Each structure stands twice: as C-alpha cells, then as structure tokens.
PDB file of C-alpha atoms and ligand atoms in Angstrom:
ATOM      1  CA  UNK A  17     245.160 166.101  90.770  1.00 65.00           C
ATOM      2  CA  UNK A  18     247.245 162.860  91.410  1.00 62.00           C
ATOM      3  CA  UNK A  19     250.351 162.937  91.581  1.00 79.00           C
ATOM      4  CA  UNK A  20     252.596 162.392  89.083  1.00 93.00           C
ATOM      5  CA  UNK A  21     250.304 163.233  86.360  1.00 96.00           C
ATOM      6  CA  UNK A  22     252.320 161.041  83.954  1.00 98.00           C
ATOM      7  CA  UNK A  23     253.570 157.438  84.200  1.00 97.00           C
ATOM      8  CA  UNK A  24     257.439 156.914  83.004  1.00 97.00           C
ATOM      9  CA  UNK A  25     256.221 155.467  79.752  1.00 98.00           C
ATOM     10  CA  UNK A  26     254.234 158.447  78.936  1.00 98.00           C
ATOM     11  CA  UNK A  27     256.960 160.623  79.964  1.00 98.00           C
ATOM     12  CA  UNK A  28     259.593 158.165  77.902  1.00 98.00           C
ATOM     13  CA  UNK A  29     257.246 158.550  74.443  1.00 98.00           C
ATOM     14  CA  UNK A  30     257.135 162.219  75.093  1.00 98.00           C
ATOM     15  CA  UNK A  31     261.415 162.320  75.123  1.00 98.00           C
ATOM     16  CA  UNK A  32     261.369 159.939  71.440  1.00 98.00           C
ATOM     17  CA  UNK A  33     258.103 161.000  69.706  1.00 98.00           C
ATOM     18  CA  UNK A  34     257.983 164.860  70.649  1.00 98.00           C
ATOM     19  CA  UNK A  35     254.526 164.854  70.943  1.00 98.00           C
ATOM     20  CA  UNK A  36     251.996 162.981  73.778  1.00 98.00           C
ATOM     21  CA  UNK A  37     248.199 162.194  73.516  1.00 98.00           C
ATOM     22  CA  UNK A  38     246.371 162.311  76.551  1.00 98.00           C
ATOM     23  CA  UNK A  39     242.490 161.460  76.473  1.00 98.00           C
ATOM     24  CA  UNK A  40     240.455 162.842  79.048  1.00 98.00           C
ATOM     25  CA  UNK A  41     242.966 164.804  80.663  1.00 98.00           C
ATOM     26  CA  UNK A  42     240.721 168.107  81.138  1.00 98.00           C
ATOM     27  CA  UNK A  43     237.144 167.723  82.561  1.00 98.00           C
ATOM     28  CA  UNK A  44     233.914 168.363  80.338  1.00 98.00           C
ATOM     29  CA  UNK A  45     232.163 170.365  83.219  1.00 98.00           C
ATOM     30  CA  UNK A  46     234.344 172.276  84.937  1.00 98.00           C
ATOM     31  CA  UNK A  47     236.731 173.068  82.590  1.00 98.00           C
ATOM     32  CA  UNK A  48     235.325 172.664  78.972  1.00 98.00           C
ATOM     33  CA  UNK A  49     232.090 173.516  78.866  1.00 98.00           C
ATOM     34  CA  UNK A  50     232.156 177.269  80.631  1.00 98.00           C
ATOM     35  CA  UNK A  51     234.390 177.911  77.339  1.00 99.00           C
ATOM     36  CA  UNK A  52     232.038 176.391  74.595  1.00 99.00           C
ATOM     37  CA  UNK A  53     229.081 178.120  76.860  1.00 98.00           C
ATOM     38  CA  UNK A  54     231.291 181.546  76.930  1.00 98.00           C
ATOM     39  CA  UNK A  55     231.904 181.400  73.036  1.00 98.00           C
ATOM     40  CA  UNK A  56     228.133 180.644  72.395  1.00 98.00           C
ATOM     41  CA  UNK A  57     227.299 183.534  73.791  1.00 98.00           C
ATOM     42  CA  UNK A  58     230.190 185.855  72.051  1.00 98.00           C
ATOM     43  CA  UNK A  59     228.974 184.464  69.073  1.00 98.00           C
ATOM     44  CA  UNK A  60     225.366 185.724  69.789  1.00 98.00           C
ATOM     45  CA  UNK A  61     226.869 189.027  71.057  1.00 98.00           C
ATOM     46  CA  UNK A  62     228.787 189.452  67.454  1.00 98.00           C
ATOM     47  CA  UNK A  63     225.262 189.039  65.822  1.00 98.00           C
ATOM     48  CA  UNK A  64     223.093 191.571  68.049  1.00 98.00           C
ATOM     49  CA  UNK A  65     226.228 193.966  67.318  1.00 98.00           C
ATOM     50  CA  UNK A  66     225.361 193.996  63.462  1.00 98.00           C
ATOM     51  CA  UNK A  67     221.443 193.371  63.701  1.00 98.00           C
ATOM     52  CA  UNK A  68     221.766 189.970  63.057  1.00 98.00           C
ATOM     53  CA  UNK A  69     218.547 188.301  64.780  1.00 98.00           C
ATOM     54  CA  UNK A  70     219.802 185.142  66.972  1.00 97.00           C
ATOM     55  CA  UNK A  71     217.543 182.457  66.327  1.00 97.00           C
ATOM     56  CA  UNK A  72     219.761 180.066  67.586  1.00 98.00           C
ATOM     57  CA  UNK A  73     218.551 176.913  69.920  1.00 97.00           C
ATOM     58  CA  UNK A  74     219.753 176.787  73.340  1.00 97.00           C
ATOM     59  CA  UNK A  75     223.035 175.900  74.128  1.00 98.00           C
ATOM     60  CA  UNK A  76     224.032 172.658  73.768  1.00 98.00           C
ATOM     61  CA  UNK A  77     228.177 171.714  74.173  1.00 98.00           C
ATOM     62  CA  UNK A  78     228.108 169.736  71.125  1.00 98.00           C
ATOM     63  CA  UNK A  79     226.444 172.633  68.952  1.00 98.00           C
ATOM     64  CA  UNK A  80     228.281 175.753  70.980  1.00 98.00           C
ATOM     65  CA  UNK A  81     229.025 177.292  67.987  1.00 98.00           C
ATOM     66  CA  UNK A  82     226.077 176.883  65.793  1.00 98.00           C
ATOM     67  CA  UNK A  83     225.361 179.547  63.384  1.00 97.00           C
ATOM     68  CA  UNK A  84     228.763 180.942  63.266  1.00 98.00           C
ATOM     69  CA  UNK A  85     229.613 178.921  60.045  1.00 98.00           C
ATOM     70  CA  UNK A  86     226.068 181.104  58.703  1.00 98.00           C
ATOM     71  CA  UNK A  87     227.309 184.296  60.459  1.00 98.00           C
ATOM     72  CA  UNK A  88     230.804 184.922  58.718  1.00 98.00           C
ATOM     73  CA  UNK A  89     229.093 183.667  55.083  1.00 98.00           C
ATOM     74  CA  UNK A  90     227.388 186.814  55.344  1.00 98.00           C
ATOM     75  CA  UNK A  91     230.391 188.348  56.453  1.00 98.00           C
ATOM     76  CA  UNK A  92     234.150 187.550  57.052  1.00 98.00           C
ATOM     77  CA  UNK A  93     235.173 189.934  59.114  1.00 98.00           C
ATOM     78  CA  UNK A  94     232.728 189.363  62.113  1.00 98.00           C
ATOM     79  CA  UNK A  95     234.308 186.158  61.873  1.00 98.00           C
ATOM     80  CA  UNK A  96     237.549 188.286  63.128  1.00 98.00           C
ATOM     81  CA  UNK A  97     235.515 189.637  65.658  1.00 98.00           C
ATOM     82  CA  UNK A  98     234.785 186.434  67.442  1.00 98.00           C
ATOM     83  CA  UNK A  99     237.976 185.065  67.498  1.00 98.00           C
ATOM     84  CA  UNK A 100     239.931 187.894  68.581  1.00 98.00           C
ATOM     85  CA  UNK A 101     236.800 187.928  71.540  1.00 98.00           C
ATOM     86  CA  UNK A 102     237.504 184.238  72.446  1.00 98.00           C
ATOM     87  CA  UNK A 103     240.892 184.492  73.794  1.00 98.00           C
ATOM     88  CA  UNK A 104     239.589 186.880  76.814  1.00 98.00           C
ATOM     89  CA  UNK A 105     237.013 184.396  77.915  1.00 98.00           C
ATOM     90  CA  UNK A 106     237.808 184.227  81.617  1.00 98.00           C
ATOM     91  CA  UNK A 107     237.078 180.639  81.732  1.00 98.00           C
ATOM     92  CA  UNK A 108     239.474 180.383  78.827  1.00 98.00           C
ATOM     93  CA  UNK A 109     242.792 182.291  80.360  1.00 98.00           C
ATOM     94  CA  UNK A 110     241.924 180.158  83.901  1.00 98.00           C
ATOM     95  CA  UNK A 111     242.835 176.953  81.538  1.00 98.00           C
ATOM     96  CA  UNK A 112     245.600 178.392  80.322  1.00 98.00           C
ATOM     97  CA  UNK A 113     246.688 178.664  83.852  1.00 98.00           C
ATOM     98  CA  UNK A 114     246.014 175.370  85.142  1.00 98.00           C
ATOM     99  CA  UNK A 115     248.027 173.710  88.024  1.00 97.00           C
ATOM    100  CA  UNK A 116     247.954 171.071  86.051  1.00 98.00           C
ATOM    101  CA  UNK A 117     249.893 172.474  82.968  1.00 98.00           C
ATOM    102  CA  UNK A 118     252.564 173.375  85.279  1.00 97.00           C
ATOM    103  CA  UNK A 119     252.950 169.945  86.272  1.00 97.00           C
ATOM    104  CA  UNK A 120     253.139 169.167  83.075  1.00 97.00           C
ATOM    105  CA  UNK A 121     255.862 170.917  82.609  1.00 97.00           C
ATOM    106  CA  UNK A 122     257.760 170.031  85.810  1.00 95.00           C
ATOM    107  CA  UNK A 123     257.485 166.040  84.293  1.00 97.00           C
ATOM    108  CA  UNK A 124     258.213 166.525  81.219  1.00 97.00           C
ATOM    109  CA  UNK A 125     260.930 168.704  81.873  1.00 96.00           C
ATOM    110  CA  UNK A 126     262.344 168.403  85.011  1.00 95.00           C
ATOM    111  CA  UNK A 127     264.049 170.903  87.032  1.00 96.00           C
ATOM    112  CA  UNK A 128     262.403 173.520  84.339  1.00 97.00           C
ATOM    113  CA  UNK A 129     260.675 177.023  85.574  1.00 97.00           C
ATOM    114  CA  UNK A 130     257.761 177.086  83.796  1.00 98.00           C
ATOM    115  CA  UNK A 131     256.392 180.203  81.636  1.00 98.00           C
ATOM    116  CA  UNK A 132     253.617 181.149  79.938  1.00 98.00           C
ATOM    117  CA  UNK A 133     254.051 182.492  77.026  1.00 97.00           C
ATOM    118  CA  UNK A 134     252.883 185.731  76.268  1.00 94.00           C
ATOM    119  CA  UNK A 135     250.830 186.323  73.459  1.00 92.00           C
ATOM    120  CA  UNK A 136     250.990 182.643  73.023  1.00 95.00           C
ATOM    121  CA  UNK A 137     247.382 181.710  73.835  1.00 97.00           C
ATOM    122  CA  UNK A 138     244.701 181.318  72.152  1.00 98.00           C
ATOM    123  CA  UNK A 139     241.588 179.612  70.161  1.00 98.00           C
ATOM    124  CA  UNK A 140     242.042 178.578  66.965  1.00 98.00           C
ATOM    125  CA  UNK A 141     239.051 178.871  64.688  1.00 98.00           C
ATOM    126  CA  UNK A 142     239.848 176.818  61.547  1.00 98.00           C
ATOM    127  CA  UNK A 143     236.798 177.569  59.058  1.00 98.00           C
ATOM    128  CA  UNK A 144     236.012 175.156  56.203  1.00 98.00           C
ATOM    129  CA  UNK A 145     237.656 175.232  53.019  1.00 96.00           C
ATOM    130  CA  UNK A 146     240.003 178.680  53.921  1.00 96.00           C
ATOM    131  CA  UNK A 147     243.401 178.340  53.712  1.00 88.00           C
ATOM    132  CA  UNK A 148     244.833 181.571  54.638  1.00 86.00           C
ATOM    133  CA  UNK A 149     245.320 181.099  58.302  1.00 90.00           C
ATOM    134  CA  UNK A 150     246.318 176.987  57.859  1.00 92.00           C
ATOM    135  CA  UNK A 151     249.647 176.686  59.515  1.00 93.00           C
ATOM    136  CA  UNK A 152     252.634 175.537  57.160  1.00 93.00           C
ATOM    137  CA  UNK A 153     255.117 172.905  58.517  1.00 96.00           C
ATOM    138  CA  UNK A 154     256.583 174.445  61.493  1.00 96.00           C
ATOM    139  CA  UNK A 155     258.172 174.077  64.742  1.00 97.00           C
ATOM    140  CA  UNK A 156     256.787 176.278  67.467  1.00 97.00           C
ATOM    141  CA  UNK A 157     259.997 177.795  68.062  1.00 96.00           C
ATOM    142  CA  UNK A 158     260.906 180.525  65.317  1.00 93.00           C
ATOM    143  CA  UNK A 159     257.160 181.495  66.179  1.00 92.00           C
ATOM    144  CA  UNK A 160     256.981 181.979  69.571  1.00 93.00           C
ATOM    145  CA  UNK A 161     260.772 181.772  70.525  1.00 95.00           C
ATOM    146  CA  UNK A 162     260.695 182.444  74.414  1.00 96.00           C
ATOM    147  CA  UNK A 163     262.651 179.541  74.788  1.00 97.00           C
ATOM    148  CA  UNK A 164     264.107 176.505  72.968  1.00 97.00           C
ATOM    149  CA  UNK A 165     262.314 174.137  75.437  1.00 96.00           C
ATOM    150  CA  UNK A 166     259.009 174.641  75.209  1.00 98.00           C
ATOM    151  CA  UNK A 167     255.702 172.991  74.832  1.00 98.00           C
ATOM    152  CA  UNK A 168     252.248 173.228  72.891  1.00 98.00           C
ATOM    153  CA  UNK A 169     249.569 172.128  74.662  1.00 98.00           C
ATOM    154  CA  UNK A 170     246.638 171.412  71.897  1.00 99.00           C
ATOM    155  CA  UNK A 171     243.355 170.812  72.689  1.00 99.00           C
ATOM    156  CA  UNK A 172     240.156 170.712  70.536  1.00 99.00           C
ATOM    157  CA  UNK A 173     236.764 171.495  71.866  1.00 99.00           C
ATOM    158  CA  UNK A 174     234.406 169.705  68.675  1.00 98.00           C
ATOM    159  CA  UNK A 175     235.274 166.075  68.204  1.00 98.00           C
ATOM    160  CA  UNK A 176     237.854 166.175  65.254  1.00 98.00           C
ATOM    161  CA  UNK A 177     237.442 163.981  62.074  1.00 98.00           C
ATOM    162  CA  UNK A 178     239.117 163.190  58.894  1.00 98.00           C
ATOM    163  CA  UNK A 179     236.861 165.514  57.159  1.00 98.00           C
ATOM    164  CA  UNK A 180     237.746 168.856  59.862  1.00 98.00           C
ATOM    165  CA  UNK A 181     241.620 168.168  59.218  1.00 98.00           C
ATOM    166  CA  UNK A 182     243.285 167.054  62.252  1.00 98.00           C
ATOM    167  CA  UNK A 183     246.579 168.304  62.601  1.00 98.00           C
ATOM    168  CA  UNK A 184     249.208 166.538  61.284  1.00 98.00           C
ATOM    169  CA  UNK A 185     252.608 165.803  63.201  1.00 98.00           C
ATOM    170  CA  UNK A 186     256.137 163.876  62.551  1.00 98.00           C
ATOM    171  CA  UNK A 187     256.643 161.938  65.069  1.00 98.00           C
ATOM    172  CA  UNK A 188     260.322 161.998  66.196  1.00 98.00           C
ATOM    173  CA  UNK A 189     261.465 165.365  64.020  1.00 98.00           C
ATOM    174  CA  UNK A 190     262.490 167.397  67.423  1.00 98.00           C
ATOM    175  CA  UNK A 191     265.723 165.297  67.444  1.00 98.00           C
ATOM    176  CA  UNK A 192     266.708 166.953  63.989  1.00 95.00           C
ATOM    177  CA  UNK A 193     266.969 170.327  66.703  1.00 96.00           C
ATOM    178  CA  UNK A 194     266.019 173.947  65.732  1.00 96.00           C
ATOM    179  CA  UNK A 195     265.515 173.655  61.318  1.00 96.00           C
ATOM    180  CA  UNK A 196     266.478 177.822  59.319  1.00 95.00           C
ATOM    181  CA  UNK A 197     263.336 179.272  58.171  1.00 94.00           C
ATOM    182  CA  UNK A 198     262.316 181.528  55.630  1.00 92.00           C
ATOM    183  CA  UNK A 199     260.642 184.594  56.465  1.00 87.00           C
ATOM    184  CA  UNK A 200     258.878 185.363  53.481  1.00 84.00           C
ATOM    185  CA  UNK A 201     256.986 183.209  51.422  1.00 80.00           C
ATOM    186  CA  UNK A 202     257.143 184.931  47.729  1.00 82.00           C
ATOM    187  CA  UNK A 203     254.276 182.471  46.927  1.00 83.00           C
ATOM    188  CA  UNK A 204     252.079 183.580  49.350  1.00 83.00           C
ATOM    189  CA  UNK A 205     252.067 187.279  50.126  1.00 83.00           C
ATOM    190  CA  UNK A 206     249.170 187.577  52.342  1.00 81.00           C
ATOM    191  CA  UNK A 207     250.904 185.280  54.552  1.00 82.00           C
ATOM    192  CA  UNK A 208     252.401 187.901  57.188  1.00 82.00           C
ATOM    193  CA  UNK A 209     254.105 187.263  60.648  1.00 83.00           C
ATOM    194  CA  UNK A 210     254.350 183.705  61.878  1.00 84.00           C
ATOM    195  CA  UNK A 211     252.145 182.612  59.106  1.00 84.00           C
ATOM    196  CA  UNK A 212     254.762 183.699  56.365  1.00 86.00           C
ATOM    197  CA  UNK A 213     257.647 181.486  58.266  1.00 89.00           C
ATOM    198  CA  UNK A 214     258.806 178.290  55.438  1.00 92.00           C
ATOM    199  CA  UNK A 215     261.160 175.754  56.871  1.00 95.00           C
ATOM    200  CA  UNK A 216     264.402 175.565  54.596  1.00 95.00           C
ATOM    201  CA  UNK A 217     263.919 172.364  51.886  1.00 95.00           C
ATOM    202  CA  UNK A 218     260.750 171.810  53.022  1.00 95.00           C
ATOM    203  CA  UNK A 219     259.595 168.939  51.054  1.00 95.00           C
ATOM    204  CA  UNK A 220     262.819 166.910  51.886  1.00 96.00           C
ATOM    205  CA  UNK A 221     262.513 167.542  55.428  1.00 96.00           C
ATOM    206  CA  UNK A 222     258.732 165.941  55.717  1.00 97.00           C
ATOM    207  CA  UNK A 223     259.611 163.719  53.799  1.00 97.00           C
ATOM    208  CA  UNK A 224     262.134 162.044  55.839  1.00 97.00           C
ATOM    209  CA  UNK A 225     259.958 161.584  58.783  1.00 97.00           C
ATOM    210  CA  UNK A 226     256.697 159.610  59.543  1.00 98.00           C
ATOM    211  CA  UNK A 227     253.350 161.467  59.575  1.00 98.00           C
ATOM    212  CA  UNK A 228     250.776 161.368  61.789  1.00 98.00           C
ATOM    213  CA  UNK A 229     247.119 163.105  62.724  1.00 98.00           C
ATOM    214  CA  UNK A 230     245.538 162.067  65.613  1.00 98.00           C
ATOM    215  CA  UNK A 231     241.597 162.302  65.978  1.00 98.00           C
ATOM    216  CA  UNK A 232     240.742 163.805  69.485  1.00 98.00           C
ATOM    217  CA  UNK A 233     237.730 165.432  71.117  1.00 98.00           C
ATOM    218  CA  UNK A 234     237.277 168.000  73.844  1.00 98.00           C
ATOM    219  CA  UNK A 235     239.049 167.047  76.998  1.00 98.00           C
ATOM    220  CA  UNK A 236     241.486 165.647  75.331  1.00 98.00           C
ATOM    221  CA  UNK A 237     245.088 167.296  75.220  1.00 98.00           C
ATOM    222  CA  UNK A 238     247.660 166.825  72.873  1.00 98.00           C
ATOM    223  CA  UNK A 239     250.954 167.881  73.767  1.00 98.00           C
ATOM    224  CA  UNK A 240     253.832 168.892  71.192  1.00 98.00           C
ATOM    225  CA  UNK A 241     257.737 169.836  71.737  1.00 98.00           C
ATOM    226  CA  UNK A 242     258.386 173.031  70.339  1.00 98.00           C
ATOM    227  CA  UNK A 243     260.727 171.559  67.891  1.00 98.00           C
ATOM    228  CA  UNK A 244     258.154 168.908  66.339  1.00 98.00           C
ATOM    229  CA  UNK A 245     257.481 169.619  62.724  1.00 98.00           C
ATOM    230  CA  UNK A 246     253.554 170.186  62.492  1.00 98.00           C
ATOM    231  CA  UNK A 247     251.030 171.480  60.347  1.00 98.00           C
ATOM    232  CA  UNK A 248     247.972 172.414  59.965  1.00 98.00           C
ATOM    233  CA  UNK A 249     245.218 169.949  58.254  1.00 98.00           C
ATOM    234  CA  UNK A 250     242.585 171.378  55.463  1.00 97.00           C
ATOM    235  CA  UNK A 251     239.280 171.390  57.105  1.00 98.00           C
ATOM    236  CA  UNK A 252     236.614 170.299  54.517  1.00 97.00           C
ATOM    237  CA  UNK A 253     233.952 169.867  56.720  1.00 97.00           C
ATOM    238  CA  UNK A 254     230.516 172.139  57.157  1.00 95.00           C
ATOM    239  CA  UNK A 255     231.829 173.187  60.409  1.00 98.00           C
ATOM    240  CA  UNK A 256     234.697 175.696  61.909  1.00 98.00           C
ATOM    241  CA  UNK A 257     237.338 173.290  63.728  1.00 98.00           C
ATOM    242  CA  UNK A 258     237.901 174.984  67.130  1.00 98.00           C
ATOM    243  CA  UNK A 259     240.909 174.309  69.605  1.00 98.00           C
ATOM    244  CA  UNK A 260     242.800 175.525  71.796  1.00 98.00           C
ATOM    245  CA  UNK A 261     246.250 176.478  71.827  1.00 98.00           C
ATOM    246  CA  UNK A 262     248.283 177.660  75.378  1.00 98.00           C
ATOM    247  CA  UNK A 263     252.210 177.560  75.047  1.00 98.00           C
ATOM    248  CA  UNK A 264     254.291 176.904  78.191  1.00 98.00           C
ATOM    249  CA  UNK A 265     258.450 177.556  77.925  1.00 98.00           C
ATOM    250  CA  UNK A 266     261.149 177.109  80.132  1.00 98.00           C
ATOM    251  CA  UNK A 267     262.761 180.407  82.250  1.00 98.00           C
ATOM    252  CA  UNK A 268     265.944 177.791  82.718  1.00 98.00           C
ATOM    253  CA  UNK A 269     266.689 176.877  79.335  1.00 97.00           C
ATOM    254  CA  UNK A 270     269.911 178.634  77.880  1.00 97.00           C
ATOM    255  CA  UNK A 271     268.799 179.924  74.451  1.00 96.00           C
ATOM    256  CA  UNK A 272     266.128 181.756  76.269  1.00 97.00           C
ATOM    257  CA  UNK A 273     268.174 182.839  79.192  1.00 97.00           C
ATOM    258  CA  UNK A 274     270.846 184.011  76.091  1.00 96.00           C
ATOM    259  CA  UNK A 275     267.875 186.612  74.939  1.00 96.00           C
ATOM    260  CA  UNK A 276     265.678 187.347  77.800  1.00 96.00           C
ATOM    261  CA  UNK A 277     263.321 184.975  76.795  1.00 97.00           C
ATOM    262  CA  UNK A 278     261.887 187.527  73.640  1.00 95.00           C
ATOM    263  CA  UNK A 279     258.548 186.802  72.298  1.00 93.00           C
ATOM    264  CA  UNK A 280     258.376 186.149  68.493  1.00 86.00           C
ATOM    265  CA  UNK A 281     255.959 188.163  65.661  1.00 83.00           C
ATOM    266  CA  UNK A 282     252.914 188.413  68.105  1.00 81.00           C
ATOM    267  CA  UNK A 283     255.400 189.982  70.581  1.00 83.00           C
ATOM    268  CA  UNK A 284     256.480 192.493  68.109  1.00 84.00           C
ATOM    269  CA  UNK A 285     259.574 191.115  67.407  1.00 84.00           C
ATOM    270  CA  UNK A 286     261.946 190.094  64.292  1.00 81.00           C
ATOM    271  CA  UNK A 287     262.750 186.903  64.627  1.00 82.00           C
ATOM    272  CA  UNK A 288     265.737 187.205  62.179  1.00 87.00           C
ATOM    273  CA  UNK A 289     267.290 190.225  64.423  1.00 90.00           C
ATOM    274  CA  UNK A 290     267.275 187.361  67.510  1.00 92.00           C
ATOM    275  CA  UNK A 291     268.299 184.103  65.355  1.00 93.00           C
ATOM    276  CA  UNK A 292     270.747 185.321  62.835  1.00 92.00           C
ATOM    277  CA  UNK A 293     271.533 181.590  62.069  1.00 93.00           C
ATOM    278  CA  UNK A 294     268.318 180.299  61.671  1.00 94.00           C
ATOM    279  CA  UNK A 295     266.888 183.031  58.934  1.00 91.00           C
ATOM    280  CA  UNK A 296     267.557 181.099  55.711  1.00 91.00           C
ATOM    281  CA  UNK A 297     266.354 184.075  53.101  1.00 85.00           C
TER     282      UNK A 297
HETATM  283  O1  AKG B  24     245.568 173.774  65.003  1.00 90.33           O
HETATM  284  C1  AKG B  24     246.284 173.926  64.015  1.00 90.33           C
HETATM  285  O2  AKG B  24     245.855 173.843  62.877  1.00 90.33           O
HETATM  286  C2  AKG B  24     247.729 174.233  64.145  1.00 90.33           C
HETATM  287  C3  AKG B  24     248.152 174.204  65.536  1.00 90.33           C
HETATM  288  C4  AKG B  24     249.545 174.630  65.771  1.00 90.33           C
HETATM  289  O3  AKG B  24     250.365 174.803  64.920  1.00 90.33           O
HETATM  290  C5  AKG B  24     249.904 174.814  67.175  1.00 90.33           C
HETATM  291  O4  AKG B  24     249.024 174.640  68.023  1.00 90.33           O
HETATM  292  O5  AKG B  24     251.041 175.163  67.457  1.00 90.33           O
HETATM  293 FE1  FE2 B  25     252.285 175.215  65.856  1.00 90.33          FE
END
C-alpha cells in the first residue's frame, strides 16, 4: 500500500465536496472477486434450501449473481435470505477491515481514531423496480450516529449505469452541518427504522445544492462524509444493483465522545432519545 494513499488535492476535494471517487482503489482478484464468488454460491445455497434446481453456468465475476433476479420472482422472501447471508461472507467482513480503510481515515481525518461501525456493514441488494428499501435523502449520521465525523465508504461490485440508478449525491451539502429529521414518514408506513428518517423541508434543502451520480464499477470506491445529503437512485434495470456499504467513525470526535459513541436503529437505539435537537416531528 503506498504511502499516503491520497494526494493533497484528493484530500482538498474531499474537505469542499464531501464526497471522493476513487477508481481502482480495491483489487479485482484479491479483494473483489472472493465476494462475488462467495455470493454466487449463497445464492445457489438459498435455491437447494427450497428445491430450487441450480442450473446456473459457472461462475463468472461479471454474472455472480445470475439467477437471483429469477429466484426472488418466484419468491421475495428468499430474496431476504440472501442478503441477510451476504454480510457474513468472510471475504466480505476482511474488506471491511482493510488497512487500507484505516488509512483512509487517518488522511482524511487526521489525528482521528478510527471505528468501525457496528452494525454498519453491509451489501446492499437494490432489486429492479422496488422501492421499499430505496434510501430517502439522508445524511449518514441520524442513521448510524456513532459519531459526527464519519465516513461511507461505497463500493459497487456490477458496473453501475443510468438504467441500475446510481446513487445520487450533493456535492458540498456537509457544510450545511447535521440537518433535524423526521422519524416517521406518515406517507410511507412500511418505512421503519432508518428507512422511515425524512430530512426537515426536504424539497428546499435539495434543491439548494447541485446533484450528482457518479457511474462506477467494482473496485472502485466512493467515499461520502457522513453529513452529505444522498439518496438512493431507482434501479430500472433487469438486474439487482449490488454494493457495498462499510462505515468508519471517529472515537475522537466530541459528539460521539458526548454519548459513548451509540449506534443508531440497527443498534437498537432511538435516535430521538440521543439527539433531542435534531428530531423535527
Ligand atoms: O446504495 C444506495 O442506494 C444508498 C447508499 C447509502 O445511502 C449509503 O451507502 O450510505
Ligand atoms: Fe447513506
């Protein structure tokens, strides 16, 4: 790994955009490819479970998940089966870990103590036209608290296009600083937990800002301040759009230190017990 991983221009477009591209930072073999391979097989583990006979072609990393978009057509819920699987791929949580994420964190934010927060990694399976488990305009934050100075590190493993929904960021919106949320979204009931959260005047707030969505492809990592407003994109391709998610926060930073660096929902907690201030209901 050389060292530093970042040049000062990377690291200067990280402190004003609140959000850094960077192709090619993990590698296909080592790193990539024992994850598609891993979730290939899951999937073909899911199918012998319900009788499902996997006719499937060998694995290929470009076609890991094939037949998974066929598999949860005949039924949803062994669609929750794979992804809750995926997260405890070993090859998966030894990413998570990477030397190189701690880095990361130690250039991006120096001085920091780097964390990994719990509960706060994972593989996102975004199937085609299904907008339950899109993610509304957030920032990380109110989701995962831990700590105010955090970061997302995003990483897809299919090449993303227009038609999968990339995700789409505002470039700059961390300097607005922590934004109240709702915690219940009367419009949407069966949006629970972090899904439920609705940043406070919404529409206003996006629409002050710039908008982007980046196309990237596996290896690459995108990597978003946990106070950039983001949001899901609508896949309407014939394909799930898989990525990866792995959170890192900062043991130094004095909102966490103030609560003991607390998980959010997936921890158990209520966010609006720990940030009084920022529940807007
Ligand atoms: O992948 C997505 O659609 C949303 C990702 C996101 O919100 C995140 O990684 O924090
Ligand atoms: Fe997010």
């Amino acid at each position: 790994m050389p060292t530093p991983l970042l040049s000062e221009a990377q690291r200067h477009t990280f402190a004003s955009e609140g959000l850094l591209v960077l192709p090619g930072f993990y590698r296909q073999d080592q790193d990539i490819e024992p994850i598609q391979h891993a979730i290939h097989d899951i999937i073909g583990q899911v199918m012998r479970r319900h009788g499902v006979p996997d006719t499937r072609p060998a694995f290929r990393p470009e076609t890991f998940d094939e037949g998974y978009v066929a598999l949860i057509a005949q039924n949803r819920s062994w669609g929750a089966e794979v992804y809750d699987a995926v997260k405890q791929i070993p090859a998966f949580v030894r990413l998570v870990a990477h030397p190189a994420h701690e880095q990361l964190m130690r250039e991006l934010r120096p001085g920091s103590l780097p964390g990994i927060a719990g509960g706060g990694y994972g593989i996102r399976i975004d199937n085609p036209n299904e907008d339950r488990f899109r993610a509304q305009w957030h920032q990380e934050y109110p989701a995962q608290l831990r700590s105010l100075d955090g970061v997302v590190l995003w990483s897809p493993l299919v090449q993303i296009t227009e038609s999968l929904g990339p995700v789409q960021f505002c470039p700059g919106s961390h300097h607005d600083g922590p934004v109240p949320v709702h915690t219940r979204d009367p419009a949407h009931p069966n949006r629970t937990g972090a899904y439920a959260l609705m940043l406070k005047d919404e529409a206003e707030l996006i629409a002050r800002h710039p908008r982007i969505a980046p196309l990237s492809g596996p290896t690459d990592l995108i990597v978003v301040d946990f106070l950039l407003l983001h949001a899901s994109g609508h896949n309407r391709g014939d394909r799930a759009r898989w990525s990866m998610q792995m959170r890192y926060f900062n043991f130094k930073d004095p909102t966490g230190l103030a609560h003991g660096w607390k998980g959010s929902f997936a921890a158990g907690q209520d966010f609006r017990q720990i940030h009084p201030e920022l529940c807007a209901d």
